[in-house]
């Protein structure tokens, strides 16, 4: 009963917001458009995006700007849920927010690496949102031109110690920095969610985040070995800190596998291998999306008055933005509509 | 009282400034203003810039003084400036050698500390370091590894790797340790460790024994050097100790010379190439100013001007800064300046409320806390503390105690015994008055409210006087505490008085005029003031908004008149409660039925009530002063008179 009272308002709010997500039919319509301008006009018609795209001129939009606007629609949704949430729900959302923060720092790092300016458009667009939720001093970050300055700018945040430690290793790369951020994000999420969630909510989130980490580890091990030829020790160093259904043995087998065949053999014996047909990396990627989709659908349906409603909605929203970004990109490069639908799995 | 101030400027040849400052400014209290910002209307002025030659030597003298205890040194005697400098410099030379060798020792200690920091985390390693460093077939690596990578290392890597990792200390972030690896193939293993963010720490070949032994050795060595440093410091202190009297005098002299030199910071110079003159200006108490001017008349190289302030010349006021406030009150009232300063120093043109505070505070305190015995205790305790410790608050308690005693006689209360002395006036607990409309009520309550009304009327008068002095039409006439408010409140007081004494109330028309017109004036004070002063825009906002705001403000004004008046009830309430509390004490002591009381309970009870109630009453009266009275007439926006050299400093320089 307690949960029903705590979640009744926010669940209703989120149900209403669900209505504004783009339907599969609408995605099919979008895929059939032939130019980015048309696509933006299409977005202007969608209730979830019309506010954001209303003021922009579709003929002069740059790709980056469209993507920034799409991202900020996530932030808008996050904010409106946040304003509906009570104190304990907000605590979880504060933890959840850190993924946006990490994404933001990553994009800053990339920009500095490639000597671009920190995207000022993105900063201006989402300044209010970050000022409200973030521990980062945006003004300080804005003027940074080197990685060192950037790290110094993050001095008062939890990311500092992980990032600054990388000075001690020889030639840290962008990969090292991003890995340190991911690491920090997942460990702090894992550690702190035990404090802010009650038992039932915690179970849901552990299932969600645990399987996410497992699947990411499986993916990353494959990629780092097959595409980047990383040494085993480097692969171990990169892995995310917690395991859900994967055993330590599974991980060593996966990492020590020297050929693709051995890898998939090892994978077949894991929890995920037994459950799903994992015979190629494409199928692993599919399974990653499938598992997460399904889990969120089921959680939101079975536990409507729990943290799952917030968690799942944000997941769907983020996925939708990813798909929209992909679709727009496909439209830009004149990919055939059927091919687009194949890529975004909306046939 | 606020001391009347005069603004004066002194000018003379640039090189002469030190003599003037030393000869005249040290003997008179003057509040110097920055001449450059003050004399904005005079052109061609520039700042008087010169580096203070005493700065370094003063810093040295202060440093030396910090090393010795000089609290018992009397400095009646003054010494010459050159002598003072010589004293400090010879001392400096004297201890220079010791200081240099101390510095070397400190460097050495820093090095050892660094070595200790490096080896400290490896104390768990039970092996001779020297031997490790000379291994032939094994490679060793000291270092640390972030704790999360260490976990991964143990979980996935360690079992299959040809290496031995000896774990040493760890903290929240790192695990320290040493790993050993065969010389053959060590690159591979090193690479694995590097992947796991192992950071190498290179140990110099200077440690003896196991890390733990090395640590102990280092700590001992550090202690030894620290002791040496301590001995050096003591040596320095001993040398200074021998000369401490001289040192104190020298420091005093140099400090005051340096302070005098700093008069330049507030002075200005004329900007000719030759015959440069300095100008200093500031505020002085009126008699001081004329005395100084008279003295300076005989000095050929000095020119002193006192600006005669014209009451009409308000233009001058806007150019010059406001005069600073210096309070001057009878010695009896002086401690009460503390309360005034706590609220804010009076503006130069304001009334100094110190005397008013002193009288009302002590009087109200007495009325709320009337007891001969306890009052006398407060008098004795308060004044003793004041003379020993010079605490202003103690003097206030003493003065309040006098009134406490007086009211004790009026109420006939002596240490809680209400029947020992016949009351000169009434007993607060029992004496009742019969009032029309209200019924029977304690007399002290009625008297308290009447007294409160009187005080409110009085503070309104003060407000009006302040308003006239500040030439503020709105404040004087239309404010809640201005003439309009006074008429309104006085009318209410009069009507209530007439009604209570059984007289006929005035006719309705008169009531409307007496109440209505002042209230309307208060409500519309802004537009009316603008109208009177012939400014444009009688009403700035839209009419509807203004009326709504005026209505609610008026409501608040009426409510505050009422609540402020009722607030004075507390005077009566505490008078009654004092008697009641003492009754409880007597009851506990078993004295209420004329039996022989327990004297211990009576003494402790009296002390408790005296302390507890004294504190509460003291706070309540202060509350009344600040909220009910000060807020009606007092702003407290003055700035303190801050003399360039204090009186104390001057005495030592009169020779």
mmCIF file of C-alpha atoms in Angstrom, chain B residues 112 203 208 427 472 475 578:
data_model
loop_
_atom_site.group_PDB
_atom_site.id
_atom_site.type_symbol
_atom_site.label_atom_id
_atom_site.label_comp_id
_atom_site.label_asym_id
_atom_site.label_seq_id
_atom_site.Cartn_x
_atom_site.Cartn_y
_atom_site.Cartn_z
ATOM 1 C CA UNK B 112 64.146 12.134 5.914
ATOM 2 C CA UNK B 203 63.323 2.872 -3.808
ATOM 3 C CA UNK B 208 68.882 -0.696 6.085
ATOM 4 C CA UNK B 427 1.589 43.447 46.200
ATOM 5 C CA UNK B 472 12.518 64.052 5.834
ATOM 6 C CA UNK B 475 9.060 60.381 7.968
ATOM 7 C CA UNK B 578 8.507 36.561 40.359
#
